[in-house]
Short mmCIF file of C-alpha atoms and ligand atoms in Angstrom, two decimals:
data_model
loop_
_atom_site.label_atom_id
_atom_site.label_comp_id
_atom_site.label_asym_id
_atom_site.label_seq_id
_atom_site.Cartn_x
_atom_site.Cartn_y
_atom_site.Cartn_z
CA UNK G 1 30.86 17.13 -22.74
CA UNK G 2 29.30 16.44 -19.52
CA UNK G 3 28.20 19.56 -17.22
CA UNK G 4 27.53 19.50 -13.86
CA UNK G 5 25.93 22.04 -11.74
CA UNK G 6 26.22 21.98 -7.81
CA UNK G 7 23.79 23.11 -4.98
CA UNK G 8 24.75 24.49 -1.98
CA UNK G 9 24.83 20.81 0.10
CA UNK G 10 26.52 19.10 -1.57
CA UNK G 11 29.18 21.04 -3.57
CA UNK G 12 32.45 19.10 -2.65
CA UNK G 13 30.76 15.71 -4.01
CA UNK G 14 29.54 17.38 -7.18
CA UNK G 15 33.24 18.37 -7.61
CA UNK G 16 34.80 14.54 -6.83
CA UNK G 17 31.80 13.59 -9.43
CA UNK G 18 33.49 15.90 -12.13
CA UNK G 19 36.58 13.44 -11.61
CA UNK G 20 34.69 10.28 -12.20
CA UNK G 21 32.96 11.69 -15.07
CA UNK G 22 35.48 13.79 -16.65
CA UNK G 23 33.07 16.62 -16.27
CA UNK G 24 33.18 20.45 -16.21
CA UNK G 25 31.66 22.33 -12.66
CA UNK G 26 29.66 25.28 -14.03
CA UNK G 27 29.98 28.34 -11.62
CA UNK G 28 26.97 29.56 -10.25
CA UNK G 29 26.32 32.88 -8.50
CA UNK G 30 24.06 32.42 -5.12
CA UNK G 31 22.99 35.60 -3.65
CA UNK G 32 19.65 35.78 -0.72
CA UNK G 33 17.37 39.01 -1.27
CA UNK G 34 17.29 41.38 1.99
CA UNK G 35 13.52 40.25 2.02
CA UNK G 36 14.72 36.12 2.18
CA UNK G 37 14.09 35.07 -1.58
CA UNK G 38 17.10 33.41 -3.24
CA UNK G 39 18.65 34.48 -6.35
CA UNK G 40 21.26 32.09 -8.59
CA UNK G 41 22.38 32.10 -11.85
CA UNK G 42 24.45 29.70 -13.52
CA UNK G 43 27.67 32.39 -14.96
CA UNK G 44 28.75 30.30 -17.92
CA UNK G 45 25.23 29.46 -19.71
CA UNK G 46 26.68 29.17 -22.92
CA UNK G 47 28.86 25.99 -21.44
CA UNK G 48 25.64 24.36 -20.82
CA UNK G 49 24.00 24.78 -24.19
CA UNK G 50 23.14 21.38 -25.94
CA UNK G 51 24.95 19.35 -23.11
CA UNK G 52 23.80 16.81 -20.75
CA UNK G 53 23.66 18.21 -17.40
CA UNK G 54 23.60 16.84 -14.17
CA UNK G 55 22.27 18.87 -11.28
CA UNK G 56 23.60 17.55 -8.01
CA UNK G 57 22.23 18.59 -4.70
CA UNK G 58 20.76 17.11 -1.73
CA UNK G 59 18.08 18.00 0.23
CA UNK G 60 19.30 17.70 3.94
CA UNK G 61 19.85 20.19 6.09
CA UNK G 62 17.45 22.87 5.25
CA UNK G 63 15.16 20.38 3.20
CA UNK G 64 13.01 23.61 1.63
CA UNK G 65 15.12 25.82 0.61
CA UNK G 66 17.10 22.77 -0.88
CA UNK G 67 14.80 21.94 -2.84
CA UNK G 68 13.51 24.98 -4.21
CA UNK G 69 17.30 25.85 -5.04
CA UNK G 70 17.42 22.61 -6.55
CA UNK G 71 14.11 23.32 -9.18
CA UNK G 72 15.77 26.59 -9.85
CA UNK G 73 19.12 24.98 -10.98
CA UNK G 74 17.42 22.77 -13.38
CA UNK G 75 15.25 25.98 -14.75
CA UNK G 76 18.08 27.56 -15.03
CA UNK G 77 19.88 24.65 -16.90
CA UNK G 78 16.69 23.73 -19.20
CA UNK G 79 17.04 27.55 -20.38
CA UNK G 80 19.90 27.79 -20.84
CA UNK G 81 19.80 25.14 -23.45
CA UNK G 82 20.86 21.69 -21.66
CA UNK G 83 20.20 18.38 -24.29
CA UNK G 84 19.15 16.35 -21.12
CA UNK G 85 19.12 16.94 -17.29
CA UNK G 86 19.59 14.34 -14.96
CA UNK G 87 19.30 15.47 -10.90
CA UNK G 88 21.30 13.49 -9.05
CA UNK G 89 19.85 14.03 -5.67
CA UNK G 90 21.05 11.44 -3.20
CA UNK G 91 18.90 12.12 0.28
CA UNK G 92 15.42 13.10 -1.14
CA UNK G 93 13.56 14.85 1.69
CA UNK G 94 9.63 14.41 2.45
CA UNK G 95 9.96 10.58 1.25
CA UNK G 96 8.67 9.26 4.43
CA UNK G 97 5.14 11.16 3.70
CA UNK G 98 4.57 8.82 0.73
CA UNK G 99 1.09 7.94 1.51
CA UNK G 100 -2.38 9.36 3.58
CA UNK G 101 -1.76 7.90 6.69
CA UNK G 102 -4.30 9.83 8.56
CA UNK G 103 -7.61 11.84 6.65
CA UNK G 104 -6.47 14.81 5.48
CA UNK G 105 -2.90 14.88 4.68
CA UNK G 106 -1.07 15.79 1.57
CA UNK G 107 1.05 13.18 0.30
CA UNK G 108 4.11 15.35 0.41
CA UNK G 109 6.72 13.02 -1.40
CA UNK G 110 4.31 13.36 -4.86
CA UNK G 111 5.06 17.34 -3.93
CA UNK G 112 8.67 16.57 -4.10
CA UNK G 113 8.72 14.60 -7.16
CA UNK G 114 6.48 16.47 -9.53
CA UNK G 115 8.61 20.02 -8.47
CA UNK G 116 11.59 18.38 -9.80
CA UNK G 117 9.92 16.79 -13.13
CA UNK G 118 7.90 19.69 -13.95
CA UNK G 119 11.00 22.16 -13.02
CA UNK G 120 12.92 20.20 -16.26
CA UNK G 121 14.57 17.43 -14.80
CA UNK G 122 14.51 14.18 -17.69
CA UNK G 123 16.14 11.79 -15.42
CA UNK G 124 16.37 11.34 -11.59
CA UNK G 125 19.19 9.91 -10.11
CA UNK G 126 18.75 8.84 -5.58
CA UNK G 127 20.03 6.75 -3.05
CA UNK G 128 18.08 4.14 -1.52
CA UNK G 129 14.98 6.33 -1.51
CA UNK G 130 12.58 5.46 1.49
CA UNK G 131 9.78 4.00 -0.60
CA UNK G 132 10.49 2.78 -4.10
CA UNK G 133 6.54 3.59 -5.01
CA UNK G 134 7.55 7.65 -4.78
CA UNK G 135 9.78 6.88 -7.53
CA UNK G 136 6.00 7.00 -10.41
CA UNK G 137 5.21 10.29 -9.08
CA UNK G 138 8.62 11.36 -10.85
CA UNK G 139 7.84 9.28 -14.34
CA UNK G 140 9.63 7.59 -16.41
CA UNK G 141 13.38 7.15 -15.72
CA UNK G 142 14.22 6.82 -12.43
CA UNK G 143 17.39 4.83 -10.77
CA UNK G 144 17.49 3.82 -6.69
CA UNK G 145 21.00 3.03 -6.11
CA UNK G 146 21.60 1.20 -3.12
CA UNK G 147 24.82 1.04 -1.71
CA UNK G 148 24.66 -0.33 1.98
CA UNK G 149 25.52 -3.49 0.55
CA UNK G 150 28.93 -2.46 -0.07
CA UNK G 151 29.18 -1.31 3.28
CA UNK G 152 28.75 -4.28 4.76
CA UNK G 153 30.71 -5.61 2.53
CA UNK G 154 33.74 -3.27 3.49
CA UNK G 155 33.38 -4.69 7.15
CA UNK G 156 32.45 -8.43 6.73
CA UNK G 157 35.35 -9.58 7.46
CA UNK G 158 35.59 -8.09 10.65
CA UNK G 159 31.95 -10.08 11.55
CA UNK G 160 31.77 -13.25 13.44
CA UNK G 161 28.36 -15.10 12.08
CA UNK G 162 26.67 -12.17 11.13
CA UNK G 163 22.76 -12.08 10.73
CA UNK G 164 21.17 -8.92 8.82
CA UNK G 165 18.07 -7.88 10.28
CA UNK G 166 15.96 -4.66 9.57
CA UNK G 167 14.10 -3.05 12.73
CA UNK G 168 11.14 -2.99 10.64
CA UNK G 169 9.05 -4.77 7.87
CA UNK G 170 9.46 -2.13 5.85
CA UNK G 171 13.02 -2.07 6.03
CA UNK G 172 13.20 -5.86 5.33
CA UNK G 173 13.73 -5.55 1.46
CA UNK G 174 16.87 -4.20 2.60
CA UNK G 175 17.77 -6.91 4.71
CA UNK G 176 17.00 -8.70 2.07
CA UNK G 177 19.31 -7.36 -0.52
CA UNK G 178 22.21 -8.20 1.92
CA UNK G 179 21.55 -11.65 1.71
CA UNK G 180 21.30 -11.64 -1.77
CA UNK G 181 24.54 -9.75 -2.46
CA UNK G 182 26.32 -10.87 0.04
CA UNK G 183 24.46 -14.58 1.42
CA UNK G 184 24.31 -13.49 4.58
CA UNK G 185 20.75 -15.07 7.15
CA UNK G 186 18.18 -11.68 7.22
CA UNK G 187 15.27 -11.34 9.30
CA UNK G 188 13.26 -7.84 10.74
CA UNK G 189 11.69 -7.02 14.45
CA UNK G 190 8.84 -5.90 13.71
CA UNK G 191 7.98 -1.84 14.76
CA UNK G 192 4.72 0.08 15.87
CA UNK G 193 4.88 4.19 15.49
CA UNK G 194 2.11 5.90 16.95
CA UNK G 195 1.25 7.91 14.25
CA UNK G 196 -0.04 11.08 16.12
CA UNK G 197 2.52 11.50 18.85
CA UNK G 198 5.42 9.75 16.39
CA UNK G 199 6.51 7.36 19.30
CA UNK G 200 8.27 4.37 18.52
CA UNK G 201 7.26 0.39 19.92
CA UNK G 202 8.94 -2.99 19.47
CA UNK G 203 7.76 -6.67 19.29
CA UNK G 204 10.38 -9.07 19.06
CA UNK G 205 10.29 -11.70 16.50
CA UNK G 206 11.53 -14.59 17.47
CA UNK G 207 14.89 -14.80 15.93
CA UNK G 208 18.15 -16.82 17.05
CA UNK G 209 20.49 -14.21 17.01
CA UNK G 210 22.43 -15.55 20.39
CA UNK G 211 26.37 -15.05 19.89
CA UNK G 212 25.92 -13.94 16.61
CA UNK G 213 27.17 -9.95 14.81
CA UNK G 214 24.06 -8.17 13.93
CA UNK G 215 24.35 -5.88 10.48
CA UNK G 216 21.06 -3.64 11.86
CA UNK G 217 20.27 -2.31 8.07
CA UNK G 218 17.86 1.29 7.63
CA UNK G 219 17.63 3.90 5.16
CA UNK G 220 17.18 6.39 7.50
CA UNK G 221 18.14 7.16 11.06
CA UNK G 222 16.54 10.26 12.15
CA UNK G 223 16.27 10.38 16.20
CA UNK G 224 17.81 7.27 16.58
CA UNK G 225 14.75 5.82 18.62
CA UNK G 226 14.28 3.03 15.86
CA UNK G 227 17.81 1.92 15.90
CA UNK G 228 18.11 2.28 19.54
CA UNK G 229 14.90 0.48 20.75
CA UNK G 230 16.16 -2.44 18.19
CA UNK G 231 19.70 -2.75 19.55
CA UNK G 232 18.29 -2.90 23.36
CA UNK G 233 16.01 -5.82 21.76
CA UNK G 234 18.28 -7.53 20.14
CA UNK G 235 21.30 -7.32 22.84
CA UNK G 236 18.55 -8.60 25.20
CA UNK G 237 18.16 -11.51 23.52
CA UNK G 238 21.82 -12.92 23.45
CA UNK G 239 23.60 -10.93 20.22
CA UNK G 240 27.04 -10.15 20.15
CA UNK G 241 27.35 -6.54 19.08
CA UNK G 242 25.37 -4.19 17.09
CA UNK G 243 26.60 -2.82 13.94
CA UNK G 244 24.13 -0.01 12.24
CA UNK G 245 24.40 0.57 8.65
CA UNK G 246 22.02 3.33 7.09
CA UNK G 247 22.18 5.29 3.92
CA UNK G 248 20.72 8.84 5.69
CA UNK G 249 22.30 9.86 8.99
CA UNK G 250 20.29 12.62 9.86
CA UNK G 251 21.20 12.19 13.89
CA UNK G 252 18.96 14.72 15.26
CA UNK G 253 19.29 16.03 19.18
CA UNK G 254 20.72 13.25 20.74
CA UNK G 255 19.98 10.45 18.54
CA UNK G 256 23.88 9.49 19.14
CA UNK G 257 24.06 9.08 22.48
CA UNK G 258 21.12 7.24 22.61
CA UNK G 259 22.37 4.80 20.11
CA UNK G 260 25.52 4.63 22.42
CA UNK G 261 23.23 3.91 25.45
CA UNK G 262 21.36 1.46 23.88
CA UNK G 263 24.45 -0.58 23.32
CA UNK G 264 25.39 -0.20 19.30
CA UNK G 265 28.81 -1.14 18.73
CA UNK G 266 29.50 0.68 15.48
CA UNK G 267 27.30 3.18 13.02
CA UNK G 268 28.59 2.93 9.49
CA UNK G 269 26.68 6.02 7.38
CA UNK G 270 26.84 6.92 3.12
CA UNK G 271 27.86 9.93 2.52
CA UNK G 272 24.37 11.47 1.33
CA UNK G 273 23.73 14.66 3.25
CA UNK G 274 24.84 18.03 3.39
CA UNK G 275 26.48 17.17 7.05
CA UNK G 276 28.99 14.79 9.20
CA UNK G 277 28.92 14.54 12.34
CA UNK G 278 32.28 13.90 14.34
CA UNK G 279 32.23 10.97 17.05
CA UNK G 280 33.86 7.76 17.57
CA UNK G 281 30.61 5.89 16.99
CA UNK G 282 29.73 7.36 13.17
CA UNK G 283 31.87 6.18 10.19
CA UNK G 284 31.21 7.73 6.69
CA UNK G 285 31.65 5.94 3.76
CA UNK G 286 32.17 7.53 0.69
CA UNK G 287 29.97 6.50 -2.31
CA UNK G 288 30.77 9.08 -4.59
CA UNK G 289 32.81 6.48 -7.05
CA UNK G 290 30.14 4.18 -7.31
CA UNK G 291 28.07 7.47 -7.84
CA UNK G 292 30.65 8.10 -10.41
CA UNK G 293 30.41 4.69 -12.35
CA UNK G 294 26.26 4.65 -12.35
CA UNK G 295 26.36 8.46 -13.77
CA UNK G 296 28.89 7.85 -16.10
CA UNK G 297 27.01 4.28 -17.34
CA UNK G 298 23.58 6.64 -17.60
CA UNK G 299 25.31 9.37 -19.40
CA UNK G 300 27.38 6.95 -22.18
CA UNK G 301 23.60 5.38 -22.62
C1 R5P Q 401 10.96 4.87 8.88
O1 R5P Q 401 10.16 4.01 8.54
C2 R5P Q 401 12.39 4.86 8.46
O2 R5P Q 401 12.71 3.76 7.67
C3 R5P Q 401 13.32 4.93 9.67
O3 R5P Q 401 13.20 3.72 10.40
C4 R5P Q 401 12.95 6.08 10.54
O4 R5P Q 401 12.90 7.26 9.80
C5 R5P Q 401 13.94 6.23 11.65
O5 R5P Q 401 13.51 7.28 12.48
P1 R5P Q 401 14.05 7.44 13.95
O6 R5P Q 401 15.55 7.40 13.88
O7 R5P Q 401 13.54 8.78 14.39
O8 R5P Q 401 13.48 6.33 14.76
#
């Protein structure tokens, strides 16, 4: 039988993923130390003996402790006798530090990565992770699932001559992948961060987007500056509306509003994080069943 073993963030998916999977929820006792260190222990061990376990938790909000809760579930797991471990950890924080962009930095996603190997994990399971690369810090047996295709796909309909564009280069593999799954014209802006004060520029490519639905596709949206500084651009130069569609909506401070300001028509989000923000502009979609179908594929395997 299959076992799965929920973190804190993300406990009400873990439990829809026990449907899918005809899986049992192990019960684990979380307790915090009067000093701040975090206690858990997983109350049925015996259930977990010889069984494949997946360890499902994400790591937004609270991205340390998340994580470090995370490693401890799958310690706890690997000794209490799990067969194979798979984390399922949709929003994977620290991605965006995947390289040394200045002298002197750590690369802080090959911290992430190697903390959830070397803590037991065999398998790790994400969601459009922000750089594939991060993916060999982990090793062998990896899967990025990307599901923002599907969301456009749940809303195509309701497009008139839509055009995917990503506000970045980097983002333009996702743009991309719309187009392939779904034919529709892609294209990116093309975006300059500062990288000491973090502030955000756009050039224009030149792009005939006049009339035409815009499907603006990101993995992340963090204080909306990206996604707002591309919407102005692109509303400027003749598009229709704005829809965003992004796989992590962290929304800091006022990353709404200025989304709303900059003229986006619609914000369509996966359900990835430990959070959900109510407003008119954010729509969640729920990926947990195609979750559901990849996990149970890996686990039959
Ligand atoms: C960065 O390269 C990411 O893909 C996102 O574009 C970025 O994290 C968005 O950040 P913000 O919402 O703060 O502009």
């Amino acid at each position: 039988m299959v076992v799965v073993v929920a973190g804190n963030n993300y406990v009400e998916e873990a439990k829809q993923l026990c449907k899918y999977l005809d899986a049992r929820l192990v019960n684990v006792k979380y307790r915090v130390f009067p000093d701040g260190e975090r206690y858990l222990r997983l109350m049925e061990p015996n259930t977990v003996s010889g069984e494949t376990v997946i360890v499902v938790n994400t790591l937004y909000p609270n991205q340390v402790d998340s994580l470090f809760e995370t490693t401890m579930l799958i310690n706890a797991a690997r000794r209490a006798g799990a067969s194979k471990i798979i984390a399922y950890i949709p929003y994977i924080a620290y991605s965006r530090q995947d390289k040394v962009f200045l002298p002197g930095e750590p690369v802080t996603a090959e911290v992430v990565m190697k903390l959830l190997r070397h803590s037991g994990a065999d398998c790790l399971v994400t969601v459009d992770i922000h750089s594939i690369h991060v993916l060999e810090f982990f090793g062998e047996c990896c899967k990025n699932l990307l599901v923002f295709d599907r969301i456009v796909e749940s809303i195509i309909d309701e497009l008139y001559n839509p055009i995917a564009i990503a506000p970045d280069v980097g983002a333009l593999h996702r743009a991309r992948y719309i187009h392939e799954k779904l034919g529709l014209e892609y294209d990116h802006l093309t975006k300059k961060r500062d990288r000491e004060t973090g502030e955000v520029s756009l050039e224009p490519k030149e792009l005939d987007v006049r009339d035409r639905d815009i499907v603006l596709v990101d993995d992340i949206i963090s204080t909306g500056g990206t996604i707002a500084k591309a919407s102005e651009t692109l509303l400027k130069q003749g598009a229709r509306r704005v829809v965003v569609v992004a796989s992590h909506g962290l929304l800091i401070g006022n990353a709404v509003e200025k989304m709303k300001k900059a003229g986006v028509y619609r914000v369509l989000l996966a359900n990835t994080l430990g959070i959900r923000f109510s407003d008119p502009l954010i729509e969640y979609v729920d990926i947990t069943p195609i979750i559901g179908r990849e996990l149970r594929d890996m686990v039959i395997e």
